[in-house]
Amino acid sequence: MGQDIFAACESVRSLYQRAEEILGFDLAKISFSGPEELLRQTRYTQPALYVHSYALYTLLRDRGVQAQAVAGHSLGELTALAAAGAWDFEQGLRVVHLRAELMQSSGERYPGAMAAILGLEVHRVEELCAGIEAEFPVVPSNYNAPDQVVISGPQAGVEAAMALALRAGAKRALALKVSAAFHSPLMEPIKREWAQVLTRVTIHPPTLPVYCNVTAQPVQDPEQLRYLLAEQLVRPVQWMGSIESMLNDGISDFVEIGSGTVLSALVRKINRQCRIDHASGMADLDVLGGKA
């Protein structure tokens, strides 16, 4: 993840060098060489994703690809804020690092589970969760697409909801490889710590509209952004709503920045008329730069 842009661009190497100074470990080595079990740990995964996606954004910008607005899914919202100038690369990385450490420890202190329900309408998933609420606090945690909702809760509750979803006609119910129930009320015990972290962070008015996970609307007020970042830990990611809001605001061309094409696939499910590009390495950057 990011090895080709690291090899090709001095500016990217500088970002990884700065990251090593801030984090106290060699992020480039872990990102490019692993070991895989280390990279899977939240405390390393989140900084790796942030630095890689931010580096790609700067390279796109330098090639003349200008964003009208930004949005990010979960952790990606922090990269979106950096892209929009709400904080600089270094400040954003420090916030990501603290968030990752908190979330890593939350899985040990407050274990939980998450699962993706595919092929079942949103309201049906909500009804299933409500139906077992008295026994298990399972809730929708990512509204990803019309036929894809992620749920979060205690392990037994998520397993029960998965079984109910399959019986109700879901095409698939996939357990996610996480150790905690992110974006759910089970994160309340660490929300206070996270909110305290955010009080120490300087947030500037963004220069681009940032469509926030919690509201699915663009937010520019720094204090509102601070509040919503804290709320994001315990409330669902409204990804489908965010894309629909962007479409309603006249945005129909999207570029997914980072490894993988998961978000591109979700946007296609939300609206097949969108133009969607993807940037994960030098070849993509050269193509997109040629279109600018």
Short mmCIF file of N, CA and C in Angstrom, two decimals, residues 20 42 44 48 56 81 114 126 131 133 152 165 200 206 231 237 250:
data_model
loop_
_atom_site.label_atom_id
_atom_site.label_comp_id
_atom_site.label_asym_id
_atom_site.label_seq_id
_atom_site.Cartn_x
_atom_site.Cartn_y
_atom_site.Cartn_z
N GLU A 20 7.05 9.08 10.58
CA GLU A 20 7.92 8.30 11.49
C GLU A 20 8.33 9.15 12.69
N THR A 42 -5.19 -2.07 14.65
CA THR A 42 -5.76 -0.75 14.43
C THR A 42 -4.74 0.37 14.63
N TYR A 44 -1.78 0.55 13.86
CA TYR A 44 -0.94 0.72 12.68
C TYR A 44 -1.78 0.92 11.41
N ALA A 48 -1.53 4.17 8.68
CA ALA A 48 -1.10 3.77 7.34
C ALA A 48 -2.10 4.22 6.28
N LEU A 56 -1.83 10.46 -1.72
CA LEU A 56 -2.49 10.37 -3.02
C LEU A 56 -3.26 11.64 -3.34
N LEU A 81 -10.85 15.91 6.17
CA LEU A 81 -10.64 17.18 6.86
C LEU A 81 -9.26 17.75 6.57
N MET A 114 -18.98 -6.69 14.56
CA MET A 114 -19.68 -6.00 13.48
C MET A 114 -19.91 -7.00 12.35
N GLU A 126 -33.13 -2.53 10.14
CA GLU A 126 -33.49 -1.75 11.33
C GLU A 126 -34.53 -2.49 12.17
N GLY A 131 -35.99 -5.64 16.94
CA GLY A 131 -36.66 -6.83 17.45
C GLY A 131 -35.89 -7.56 18.53
N GLU A 133 -33.67 -5.83 20.53
CA GLU A 133 -33.10 -4.76 21.35
C GLU A 133 -33.18 -5.07 22.84
N SER A 152 -23.57 -3.34 14.44
CA SER A 152 -22.59 -3.44 15.52
C SER A 152 -23.29 -3.81 16.82
N ALA A 165 -31.24 -12.15 9.76
CA ALA A 165 -31.18 -11.50 8.45
C ALA A 165 -31.20 -12.52 7.32
N ARG A 200 -8.36 19.50 22.42
CA ARG A 200 -6.99 20.02 22.35
C ARG A 200 -6.51 20.24 20.91
N PRO A 206 -12.98 24.60 7.04
CA PRO A 206 -12.48 23.94 5.83
C PRO A 206 -12.68 24.81 4.59
N GLU A 231 -19.13 12.45 18.06
CA GLU A 231 -20.36 11.68 17.90
C GLU A 231 -20.18 10.50 16.94
N VAL A 237 -22.40 5.67 10.49
CA VAL A 237 -21.85 6.36 9.32
C VAL A 237 -22.95 6.41 8.26
N GLY A 250 -25.35 18.79 -6.78
CA GLY A 250 -24.78 18.93 -8.12
C GLY A 250 -23.46 18.23 -8.35
#
